[in-house]
């Protein structure tokens, strides 16, 4: 019999879905039943990308979905628009889903493990008598700088809109990486005119996080001792892996192209440049061509993840000609297993989204 029923809710972005799916597999390994809630759009992508027979490997994880509040043809790569919509519409849909599961005879949800960026869900959970654990999928240092926003405003480093008052490099605590005030994540995550949406979300989530009984982070003590000393209440549980053989589905939005692993094995150690910009980044044709030509001029083997929607309007004739020129050194895939590529001894350099 399962120890309890846990609902898991990621932010609707690939880099948030994967680590929470990995955590879900670990929860199942420890005897819990999990309901993993994606948006309807992401749910459809996950099902379509899953390898044949992948559903059987989900043992103990039930996949569910709710609307994100956007119309079917609206741009979900526009992070400002996506955040604004899901923050307003998803609370009601989540509460309805919990009621529907109970009415269908599913065990009552005892815990919500929710992405810090979905802080509104903590309020829904508390209203329904569900205990809350918040989850941060990235580095503890990144979470720490967001939790320190009130102090940074008080110290005059930021104004109350999140923009820097001073151009300087700061360090929150000994052992933590320095950060220039121009590089605050909420000021560099979307179009400038929508910055206030992301900054408001971060500030609201800081308050919602107080509703959680614990905060867990996909990092580890040895990597970020300074950040965990600054916030000793953040529990490191990373790095997360679903399984050592990489056989369990982790919620990819696109099918993984495993050919790149054999291609990597044929390259010299420490020689390959790995280029990947996640599930949200969009390049215009000029940016794509500049990066492509830079990789060609570098003369190093490279593995480049190019999603089908990565560069709308890119000349396919130009791309085909470029791929011919670099056929001996470059490989293009639409998606791959980052956890298998990055620790590979052939991988020397990463160019990726931050």
PDB file of N, CA and C in Angstrom, residues 205-304:
ATOM      1  N   UNK A 205       5.910  34.916  -5.194  1.00  0.00           N
ATOM      2  CA  UNK A 205       6.346  33.561  -4.848  1.00  0.00           C
ATOM      3  C   UNK A 205       7.167  33.547  -3.561  1.00  0.00           C
ATOM      4  N   UNK A 206       7.936  34.604  -3.326  1.00  0.00           N
ATOM      5  CA  UNK A 206       8.675  34.690  -2.063  1.00  0.00           C
ATOM      6  C   UNK A 206       7.717  34.637  -0.878  1.00  0.00           C
ATOM      7  N   UNK A 207       6.579  35.308  -1.012  1.00  0.00           N
ATOM      8  CA  UNK A 207       5.588  35.304   0.078  1.00  0.00           C
ATOM      9  C   UNK A 207       4.861  33.962   0.150  1.00  0.00           C
ATOM     10  N   UNK A 208       4.491  33.416  -1.020  1.00  0.00           N
ATOM     11  CA  UNK A 208       3.815  32.112  -1.031  1.00  0.00           C
ATOM     12  C   UNK A 208       4.705  31.015  -0.438  1.00  0.00           C
ATOM     13  N   UNK A 209       6.024  31.165  -0.612  1.00  0.00           N
ATOM     14  CA  UNK A 209       6.934  30.123  -0.144  1.00  0.00           C
ATOM     15  C   UNK A 209       6.879  29.951   1.371  1.00  0.00           C
ATOM     16  N   UNK A 210       6.406  30.976   2.066  1.00  0.00           N
ATOM     17  CA  UNK A 210       6.247  30.872   3.519  1.00  0.00           C
ATOM     18  C   UNK A 210       5.173  29.851   3.890  1.00  0.00           C
ATOM     19  N   UNK A 211       4.295  29.501   2.939  1.00  0.00           N
ATOM     20  CA  UNK A 211       3.250  28.515   3.198  1.00  0.00           C
ATOM     21  C   UNK A 211       3.790  27.088   3.144  1.00  0.00           C
ATOM     22  N   UNK A 212       4.972  26.910   2.599  1.00  0.00           N
ATOM     23  CA  UNK A 212       5.553  25.570   2.470  1.00  0.00           C
ATOM     24  C   UNK A 212       6.212  25.145   3.778  1.00  0.00           C
ATOM     25  N   UNK A 213       6.060  23.871   4.102  1.00  0.00           N
ATOM     26  CA  UNK A 213       6.693  23.339   5.307  1.00  0.00           C
ATOM     27  C   UNK A 213       8.186  23.116   5.099  1.00  0.00           C
ATOM     28  N   UNK A 214       8.599  22.971   3.849  1.00  0.00           N
ATOM     29  CA  UNK A 214      10.013  22.806   3.543  1.00  0.00           C
ATOM     30  C   UNK A 214      10.256  23.248   2.108  1.00  0.00           C
ATOM     31  N   UNK A 215      11.497  23.636   1.832  1.00  0.00           N
ATOM     32  CA  UNK A 215      11.932  23.952   0.472  1.00  0.00           C
ATOM     33  C   UNK A 215      13.084  23.036   0.122  1.00  0.00           C
ATOM     34  N   UNK A 216      12.950  22.322  -0.982  1.00  0.00           N
ATOM     35  CA  UNK A 216      14.016  21.421  -1.429  1.00  0.00           C
ATOM     36  C   UNK A 216      14.568  21.938  -2.753  1.00  0.00           C
ATOM     37  N   UNK A 217      15.838  21.635  -3.007  1.00  0.00           N
ATOM     38  CA  UNK A 217      16.549  22.223  -4.138  1.00  0.00           C
ATOM     39  C   UNK A 217      17.343  21.157  -4.870  1.00  0.00           C
ATOM     40  N   UNK A 218      17.330  21.229  -6.200  1.00  0.00           N
ATOM     41  CA  UNK A 218      18.050  20.260  -7.034  1.00  0.00           C
ATOM     42  C   UNK A 218      19.523  20.640  -7.140  1.00  0.00           C
ATOM     43  N   UNK A 219      20.184  20.646  -5.984  1.00  0.00           N
ATOM     44  CA  UNK A 219      21.610  20.942  -5.910  1.00  0.00           C
ATOM     45  C   UNK A 219      22.178  20.122  -4.763  1.00  0.00           C
ATOM     46  N   UNK A 220      23.472  20.321  -4.459  1.00  0.00           N
ATOM     47  CA  UNK A 220      24.063  19.551  -3.373  1.00  0.00           C
ATOM     48  C   UNK A 220      25.042  20.404  -2.578  1.00  0.00           C
ATOM     49  N   UNK A 221      25.216  20.031  -1.326  1.00  0.00           N
ATOM     50  CA  UNK A 221      25.948  20.819  -0.352  1.00  0.00           C
ATOM     51  C   UNK A 221      27.349  21.187  -0.829  1.00  0.00           C
ATOM     52  N   UNK A 222      28.078  20.220  -1.372  1.00  0.00           N
ATOM     53  CA  UNK A 222      29.468  20.462  -1.744  1.00  0.00           C
ATOM     54  C   UNK A 222      29.595  21.498  -2.859  1.00  0.00           C
ATOM     55  N   UNK A 223      28.584  21.591  -3.713  1.00  0.00           N
ATOM     56  CA  UNK A 223      28.647  22.534  -4.833  1.00  0.00           C
ATOM     57  C   UNK A 223      28.324  23.958  -4.405  1.00  0.00           C
ATOM     58  N   UNK A 224      27.473  24.119  -3.377  1.00  0.00           N
ATOM     59  CA  UNK A 224      26.981  25.450  -3.022  1.00  0.00           C
ATOM     60  C   UNK A 224      26.933  25.640  -1.510  1.00  0.00           C
ATOM     61  N   UNK A 225      28.030  25.340  -0.861  1.00  0.00           N
ATOM     62  CA  UNK A 225      28.067  25.432   0.602  1.00  0.00           C
ATOM     63  C   UNK A 225      27.690  26.828   1.089  1.00  0.00           C
ATOM     64  N   UNK A 226      28.130  27.874   0.367  1.00  0.00           N
ATOM     65  CA  UNK A 226      27.839  29.247   0.776  1.00  0.00           C
ATOM     66  C   UNK A 226      26.359  29.554   0.763  1.00  0.00           C
ATOM     67  N   UNK A 227      25.668  29.131  -0.288  1.00  0.00           N
ATOM     68  CA  UNK A 227      24.232  29.399  -0.403  1.00  0.00           C
ATOM     69  C   UNK A 227      23.439  28.639   0.658  1.00  0.00           C
ATOM     70  N   UNK A 228      23.813  27.385   0.898  1.00  0.00           N
ATOM     71  CA  UNK A 228      23.079  26.604   1.894  1.00  0.00           C
ATOM     72  C   UNK A 228      23.376  27.065   3.318  1.00  0.00           C
ATOM     73  N   UNK A 229      24.528  27.673   3.540  1.00  0.00           N
ATOM     74  CA  UNK A 229      24.807  28.264   4.845  1.00  0.00           C
ATOM     75  C   UNK A 229      23.983  29.533   5.037  1.00  0.00           C
ATOM     76  N   UNK A 230      23.808  30.301   3.951  1.00  0.00           N
ATOM     77  CA  UNK A 230      23.008  31.528   4.016  1.00  0.00           C
ATOM     78  C   UNK A 230      21.543  31.205   4.254  1.00  0.00           C
ATOM     79  N   UNK A 231      21.056  30.124   3.629  1.00  0.00           N
ATOM     80  CA  UNK A 231      19.666  29.690   3.802  1.00  0.00           C
ATOM     81  C   UNK A 231      19.655  28.233   4.265  1.00  0.00           C
ATOM     82  N   UNK A 232      19.910  28.010   5.554  1.00  0.00           N
ATOM     83  CA  UNK A 232      20.001  26.622   6.046  1.00  0.00           C
ATOM     84  C   UNK A 232      18.689  25.862   5.993  1.00  0.00           C
ATOM     85  N   UNK A 233      17.567  26.571   5.783  1.00  0.00           N
ATOM     86  CA  UNK A 233      16.264  25.892   5.696  1.00  0.00           C
ATOM     87  C   UNK A 233      16.012  25.295   4.317  1.00  0.00           C
ATOM     88  N   UNK A 234      16.870  25.589   3.329  1.00  0.00           N
ATOM     89  CA  UNK A 234      16.742  24.991   1.995  1.00  0.00           C
ATOM     90  C   UNK A 234      17.473  23.654   2.007  1.00  0.00           C
ATOM     91  N   UNK A 235      16.752  22.586   1.684  1.00  0.00           N
ATOM     92  CA  UNK A 235      17.304  21.235   1.772  1.00  0.00           C
ATOM     93  C   UNK A 235      17.832  20.787   0.413  1.00  0.00           C
ATOM     94  N   UNK A 236      19.136  20.511   0.286  1.00  0.00           N
ATOM     95  CA  UNK A 236      19.661  20.020  -0.994  1.00  0.00           C
ATOM     96  C   UNK A 236      19.316  18.545  -1.197  1.00  0.00           C
ATOM     97  N   UNK A 237      18.732  18.219  -2.354  1.00  0.00           N
ATOM     98  CA  UNK A 237      18.373  16.827  -2.648  1.00  0.00           C
ATOM     99  C   UNK A 237      18.907  16.390  -4.013  1.00  0.00           C
ATOM    100  N   UNK A 238      19.796  17.167  -4.605  1.00  0.00           N
ATOM    101  CA  UNK A 238      20.285  16.861  -5.939  1.00  0.00           C
ATOM    102  C   UNK A 238      21.697  16.304  -5.924  1.00  0.00           C
ATOM    103  N   UNK A 239      22.242  16.055  -7.112  1.00  0.00           N
ATOM    104  CA  UNK A 239      21.542  16.139  -8.408  1.00  0.00           C
ATOM    105  C   UNK A 239      20.592  14.971  -8.606  1.00  0.00           C
ATOM    106  N   UNK A 240      19.414  15.268  -9.139  1.00  0.00           N
ATOM    107  CA  UNK A 240      18.378  14.255  -9.286  1.00  0.00           C
ATOM    108  C   UNK A 240      18.569  13.427 -10.563  1.00  0.00           C
ATOM    109  N   UNK A 241      18.337  12.135 -10.453  1.00  0.00           N
ATOM    110  CA  UNK A 241      18.312  11.211 -11.582  1.00  0.00           C
ATOM    111  C   UNK A 241      17.117  10.290 -11.395  1.00  0.00           C
ATOM    112  N   UNK A 242      16.392  10.025 -12.480  1.00  0.00           N
ATOM    113  CA  UNK A 242      15.275   9.085 -12.382  1.00  0.00           C
ATOM    114  C   UNK A 242      15.786   7.669 -12.166  1.00  0.00           C
ATOM    115  N   UNK A 243      16.836   7.319 -12.887  1.00  0.00           N
ATOM    116  CA  UNK A 243      17.475   6.009 -12.748  1.00  0.00           C
ATOM    117  C   UNK A 243      18.839   6.063 -13.414  1.00  0.00           C
ATOM    118  N   UNK A 244      19.724   5.209 -12.977  1.00  0.00           N
ATOM    119  CA  UNK A 244      21.089   5.230 -13.475  1.00  0.00           C
ATOM    120  C   UNK A 244      21.235   4.810 -14.917  1.00  0.00           C
ATOM    121  N   UNK A 245      20.238   4.116 -15.443  1.00  0.00           N
ATOM    122  CA  UNK A 245      20.306   3.623 -16.824  1.00  0.00           C
ATOM    123  C   UNK A 245      19.611   4.564 -17.806  1.00  0.00           C
ATOM    124  N   UNK A 246      19.002   5.647 -17.317  1.00  0.00           N
ATOM    125  CA  UNK A 246      18.303   6.626 -18.159  1.00  0.00           C
ATOM    126  C   UNK A 246      17.192   5.971 -18.987  1.00  0.00           C
ATOM    127  N   UNK A 247      16.482   5.033 -18.390  1.00  0.00           N
ATOM    128  CA  UNK A 247      15.414   4.334 -19.094  1.00  0.00           C
ATOM    129  C   UNK A 247      14.022   4.867 -18.741  1.00  0.00           C
ATOM    130  N   UNK A 248      13.880   5.498 -17.595  1.00  0.00           N
ATOM    131  CA  UNK A 248      12.561   5.962 -17.168  1.00  0.00           C
ATOM    132  C   UNK A 248      12.223   7.293 -17.843  1.00  0.00           C
ATOM    133  N   UNK A 249      10.981   7.477 -18.278  1.00  0.00           N
ATOM    134  CA  UNK A 249      10.596   8.741 -18.927  1.00  0.00           C
ATOM    135  C   UNK A 249      10.648   9.897 -17.933  1.00  0.00           C
ATOM    136  N   UNK A 250      11.198  11.030 -18.390  1.00  0.00           N
ATOM    137  CA  UNK A 250      11.360  12.181 -17.502  1.00  0.00           C
ATOM    138  C   UNK A 250      10.614  13.414 -18.017  1.00  0.00           C
ATOM    139  N   UNK A 251       9.648  13.203 -18.900  1.00  0.00           N
ATOM    140  CA  UNK A 251       8.813  14.319 -19.319  1.00  0.00           C
ATOM    141  C   UNK A 251       9.386  15.195 -20.404  1.00  0.00           C
ATOM    142  N   UNK A 252      10.211  14.631 -21.285  1.00  0.00           N
ATOM    143  CA  UNK A 252      10.723  15.425 -22.408  1.00  0.00           C
ATOM    144  C   UNK A 252       9.589  15.861 -23.327  1.00  0.00           C
ATOM    145  N   UNK A 253       9.720  17.068 -23.875  1.00  0.00           N
ATOM    146  CA  UNK A 253       8.722  17.594 -24.812  1.00  0.00           C
ATOM    147  C   UNK A 253       8.982  17.122 -26.240  1.00  0.00           C
ATOM    148  N   UNK A 254      10.202  16.659 -26.509  1.00  0.00           N
ATOM    149  CA  UNK A 254      10.572  16.152 -27.824  1.00  0.00           C
ATOM    150  C   UNK A 254      11.277  14.816 -27.634  1.00  0.00           C
ATOM    151  N   UNK A 255      11.175  13.912 -28.618  1.00  0.00           N
ATOM    152  CA  UNK A 255      11.891  12.631 -28.502  1.00  0.00           C
ATOM    153  C   UNK A 255      13.396  12.852 -28.501  1.00  0.00           C
ATOM    154  N   UNK A 256      14.102  12.110 -27.676  1.00  0.00           N
ATOM    155  CA  UNK A 256      15.561  12.205 -27.637  1.00  0.00           C
ATOM    156  C   UNK A 256      16.168  11.487 -28.839  1.00  0.00           C
ATOM    157  N   UNK A 257      17.184  12.095 -29.418  1.00  0.00           N
ATOM    158  CA  UNK A 257      17.913  11.499 -30.528  1.00  0.00           C
ATOM    159  C   UNK A 257      19.181  10.842 -29.973  1.00  0.00           C
ATOM    160  N   UNK A 258      19.124   9.534 -29.755  1.00  0.00           N
ATOM    161  CA  UNK A 258      20.240   8.824 -29.108  1.00  0.00           C
ATOM    162  C   UNK A 258      21.445   8.651 -30.025  1.00  0.00           C
ATOM    163  N   UNK A 259      21.298   8.975 -31.310  1.00  0.00           N
ATOM    164  CA  UNK A 259      22.440   8.836 -32.234  1.00  0.00           C
ATOM    165  C   UNK A 259      23.622   9.690 -31.803  1.00  0.00           C
ATOM    166  N   UNK A 260      23.329  10.794 -31.119  1.00  0.00           N
ATOM    167  CA  UNK A 260      24.413  11.700 -30.747  1.00  0.00           C
ATOM    168  C   UNK A 260      25.373  11.066 -29.744  1.00  0.00           C
ATOM    169  N   UNK A 261      24.912  10.079 -28.976  1.00  0.00           N
ATOM    170  CA  UNK A 261      25.793   9.437 -27.996  1.00  0.00           C
ATOM    171  C   UNK A 261      26.869   8.619 -28.697  1.00  0.00           C
ATOM    172  N   UNK A 262      26.481   7.909 -29.770  1.00  0.00           N
ATOM    173  CA  UNK A 262      27.477   7.170 -30.550  1.00  0.00           C
ATOM    174  C   UNK A 262      28.417   8.140 -31.264  1.00  0.00           C
ATOM    175  N   UNK A 263      27.856   9.234 -31.756  1.00  0.00           N
ATOM    176  CA  UNK A 263      28.673  10.253 -32.417  1.00  0.00           C
ATOM    177  C   UNK A 263      29.701  10.808 -31.433  1.00  0.00           C
ATOM    178  N   UNK A 264      29.270  11.091 -30.192  1.00  0.00           N
ATOM    179  CA  UNK A 264      30.192  11.596 -29.175  1.00  0.00           C
ATOM    180  C   UNK A 264      31.305  10.597 -28.888  1.00  0.00           C
ATOM    181  N   UNK A 265      30.942   9.330 -28.785  1.00  0.00           N
ATOM    182  CA  UNK A 265      31.932   8.299 -28.461  1.00  0.00           C
ATOM    183  C   UNK A 265      33.060   8.241 -29.486  1.00  0.00           C
ATOM    184  N   UNK A 266      32.764   8.687 -30.721  1.00  0.00           N
ATOM    185  CA  UNK A 266      33.772   8.635 -31.784  1.00  0.00           C
ATOM    186  C   UNK A 266      34.675   9.875 -31.813  1.00  0.00           C
ATOM    187  N   UNK A 267      34.407  10.854 -30.950  1.00  0.00           N
ATOM    188  CA  UNK A 267      35.219  12.067 -30.895  1.00  0.00           C
ATOM    189  C   UNK A 267      36.302  11.933 -29.833  1.00  0.00           C
ATOM    190  N   UNK A 268      37.314  12.758 -29.923  1.00  0.00           N
ATOM    191  CA  UNK A 268      38.406  12.745 -28.941  1.00  0.00           C
ATOM    192  C   UNK A 268      37.934  13.324 -27.613  1.00  0.00           C
ATOM    193  N   UNK A 269      38.508  12.860 -26.526  1.00  0.00           N
ATOM    194  CA  UNK A 269      38.169  13.388 -25.206  1.00  0.00           C
ATOM    195  C   UNK A 269      38.435  14.894 -25.156  1.00  0.00           C
ATOM    196  N   UNK A 270      37.521  15.609 -24.509  1.00  0.00           N
ATOM    197  CA  UNK A 270      37.708  17.041 -24.317  1.00  0.00           C
ATOM    198  C   UNK A 270      37.713  17.858 -25.583  1.00  0.00           C
ATOM    199  N   UNK A 271      36.956  17.415 -26.595  1.00  0.00           N
ATOM    200  CA  UNK A 271      37.028  18.117 -27.884  1.00  0.00           C
ATOM    201  C   UNK A 271      35.713  18.761 -28.317  1.00  0.00           C
ATOM    202  N   UNK A 272      34.572  18.336 -27.753  1.00  0.00           N
ATOM    203  CA  UNK A 272      33.264  18.694 -28.315  1.00  0.00           C
ATOM    204  C   UNK A 272      32.644  19.898 -27.608  1.00  0.00           C
ATOM    205  N   UNK A 273      32.106  20.818 -28.415  1.00  0.00           N
ATOM    206  CA  UNK A 273      31.312  21.938 -27.917  1.00  0.00           C
ATOM    207  C   UNK A 273      29.845  21.517 -27.968  1.00  0.00           C
ATOM    208  N   UNK A 274      29.184  21.565 -26.810  1.00  0.00           N
ATOM    209  CA  UNK A 274      27.764  21.189 -26.715  1.00  0.00           C
ATOM    210  C   UNK A 274      26.937  22.464 -26.643  1.00  0.00           C
ATOM    211  N   UNK A 275      25.996  22.636 -27.580  1.00  0.00           N
ATOM    212  CA  UNK A 275      25.208  23.861 -27.690  1.00  0.00           C
ATOM    213  C   UNK A 275      23.733  23.516 -27.491  1.00  0.00           C
ATOM    214  N   UNK A 276      23.099  24.102 -26.466  1.00  0.00           N
ATOM    215  CA  UNK A 276      21.687  23.800 -26.198  1.00  0.00           C
ATOM    216  C   UNK A 276      21.059  24.995 -25.488  1.00  0.00           C
ATOM    217  N   UNK A 277      19.904  25.443 -25.977  1.00  0.00           N
ATOM    218  CA  UNK A 277      19.258  26.635 -25.434  1.00  0.00           C
ATOM    219  C   UNK A 277      17.869  26.350 -24.858  1.00  0.00           C
ATOM    220  N   UNK A 278      17.644  25.107 -24.415  1.00  0.00           N
ATOM    221  CA  UNK A 278      16.413  24.806 -23.700  1.00  0.00           C
ATOM    222  C   UNK A 278      15.188  24.763 -24.589  1.00  0.00           C
ATOM    223  N   UNK A 279      14.027  24.821 -23.937  1.00  0.00           N
ATOM    224  CA  UNK A 279      12.756  24.648 -24.648  1.00  0.00           C
ATOM    225  C   UNK A 279      12.063  25.956 -24.971  1.00  0.00           C
ATOM    226  N   UNK A 280      12.566  27.090 -24.452  1.00  0.00           N
ATOM    227  CA  UNK A 280      11.852  28.355 -24.609  1.00  0.00           C
ATOM    228  C   UNK A 280      12.548  29.342 -25.534  1.00  0.00           C
ATOM    229  N   UNK A 281      13.873  29.298 -25.622  1.00  0.00           N
ATOM    230  CA  UNK A 281      14.625  30.310 -26.373  1.00  0.00           C
ATOM    231  C   UNK A 281      14.281  30.271 -27.864  1.00  0.00           C
ATOM    232  N   UNK A 282      14.192  31.442 -28.452  1.00  0.00           N
ATOM    233  CA  UNK A 282      13.962  31.599 -29.890  1.00  0.00           C
ATOM    234  C   UNK A 282      15.060  32.501 -30.448  1.00  0.00           C
ATOM    235  N   UNK A 283      15.737  32.051 -31.507  1.00  0.00           N
ATOM    236  CA  UNK A 283      16.726  32.870 -32.211  1.00  0.00           C
ATOM    237  C   UNK A 283      16.107  33.380 -33.507  1.00  0.00           C
ATOM    238  N   UNK A 284      16.473  34.603 -33.895  1.00  0.00           N
ATOM    239  CA  UNK A 284      16.084  35.037 -35.234  1.00  0.00           C
ATOM    240  C   UNK A 284      17.139  34.521 -36.214  1.00  0.00           C
ATOM    241  N   UNK A 285      16.865  34.536 -37.530  1.00  0.00           N
ATOM    242  CA  UNK A 285      17.811  33.971 -38.491  1.00  0.00           C
ATOM    243  C   UNK A 285      19.217  34.554 -38.408  1.00  0.00           C
ATOM    244  N   UNK A 286      19.316  35.870 -38.149  1.00  0.00           N
ATOM    245  CA  UNK A 286      20.650  36.482 -38.064  1.00  0.00           C
ATOM    246  C   UNK A 286      21.435  35.902 -36.885  1.00  0.00           C
ATOM    247  N   UNK A 287      20.777  35.779 -35.724  1.00  0.00           N
ATOM    248  CA  UNK A 287      21.462  35.208 -34.552  1.00  0.00           C
ATOM    249  C   UNK A 287      21.901  33.772 -34.815  1.00  0.00           C
ATOM    250  N   UNK A 288      21.013  33.007 -35.443  1.00  0.00           N
ATOM    251  CA  UNK A 288      21.327  31.606 -35.731  1.00  0.00           C
ATOM    252  C   UNK A 288      22.553  31.518 -36.641  1.00  0.00           C
ATOM    253  N   UNK A 289      22.563  32.314 -37.696  1.00  0.00           N
ATOM    254  CA  UNK A 289      23.658  32.252 -38.661  1.00  0.00           C
ATOM    255  C   UNK A 289      24.971  32.708 -38.041  1.00  0.00           C
ATOM    256  N   UNK A 290      24.930  33.730 -37.178  1.00  0.00           N
ATOM    257  CA  UNK A 290      26.152  34.195 -36.522  1.00  0.00           C
ATOM    258  C   UNK A 290      26.734  33.110 -35.622  1.00  0.00           C
ATOM    259  N   UNK A 291      25.872  32.450 -34.852  1.00  0.00           N
ATOM    260  CA  UNK A 291      26.360  31.381 -33.976  1.00  0.00           C
ATOM    261  C   UNK A 291      26.889  30.210 -34.806  1.00  0.00           C
ATOM    262  N   UNK A 292      26.160  29.860 -35.855  1.00  0.00           N
ATOM    263  CA  UNK A 292      26.583  28.742 -36.709  1.00  0.00           C
ATOM    264  C   UNK A 292      27.949  29.010 -37.324  1.00  0.00           C
ATOM    265  N   UNK A 293      28.139  30.209 -37.848  1.00  0.00           N
ATOM    266  CA  UNK A 293      29.412  30.524 -38.481  1.00  0.00           C
ATOM    267  C   UNK A 293      30.541  30.623 -37.456  1.00  0.00           C
ATOM    268  N   UNK A 294      30.195  31.042 -36.236  1.00  0.00           N
ATOM    269  CA  UNK A 294      31.197  31.057 -35.171  1.00  0.00           C
ATOM    270  C   UNK A 294      31.660  29.653 -34.819  1.00  0.00           C
ATOM    271  N   UNK A 295      30.708  28.721 -34.754  1.00  0.00           N
ATOM    272  CA  UNK A 295      31.069  27.323 -34.481  1.00  0.00           C
ATOM    273  C   UNK A 295      31.938  26.755 -35.605  1.00  0.00           C
ATOM    274  N   UNK A 296      31.594  27.126 -36.833  1.00  0.00           N
ATOM    275  CA  UNK A 296      32.385  26.642 -37.968  1.00  0.00           C
ATOM    276  C   UNK A 296      33.808  27.189 -37.911  1.00  0.00           C
ATOM    277  N   UNK A 297      33.941  28.473 -37.614  1.00  0.00           N
ATOM    278  CA  UNK A 297      35.270  29.096 -37.558  1.00  0.00           C
ATOM    279  C   UNK A 297      36.111  28.528 -36.412  1.00  0.00           C
ATOM    280  N   UNK A 298      35.444  28.112 -35.331  1.00  0.00           N
ATOM    281  CA  UNK A 298      36.185  27.552 -34.200  1.00  0.00           C
ATOM    282  C   UNK A 298      36.891  26.254 -34.574  1.00  0.00           C
ATOM    283  N   UNK A 299      36.328  25.528 -35.543  1.00  0.00           N
ATOM    284  CA  UNK A 299      36.968  24.315 -36.024  1.00  0.00           C
ATOM    285  C   UNK A 299      36.916  23.146 -35.061  1.00  0.00           C
ATOM    286  N   UNK A 300      36.085  23.258 -34.026  1.00  0.00           N
ATOM    287  CA  UNK A 300      35.960  22.179 -33.044  1.00  0.00           C
ATOM    288  C   UNK A 300      34.726  21.341 -33.361  1.00  0.00           C
ATOM    289  N   UNK A 301      34.732  20.045 -33.038  1.00  0.00           N
ATOM    290  CA  UNK A 301      33.492  19.264 -33.173  1.00  0.00           C
ATOM    291  C   UNK A 301      32.410  19.875 -32.288  1.00  0.00           C
ATOM    292  N   UNK A 302      31.176  19.921 -32.786  1.00  0.00           N
ATOM    293  CA  UNK A 302      30.096  20.472 -31.970  1.00  0.00           C
ATOM    294  C   UNK A 302      28.822  19.643 -32.123  1.00  0.00           C
ATOM    295  N   UNK A 303      28.086  19.588 -31.021  1.00  0.00           N
ATOM    296  CA  UNK A 303      26.768  18.957 -30.972  1.00  0.00           C
ATOM    297  C   UNK A 303      25.777  20.055 -30.631  1.00  0.00           C
ATOM    298  N   UNK A 304      24.843  20.321 -31.556  1.00  0.00           N
ATOM    299  CA  UNK A 304      23.937  21.467 -31.406  1.00  0.00           C
ATOM    300  C   UNK A 304      22.496  20.960 -31.372  1.00  0.00           C
TER     301      UNK A 304
END
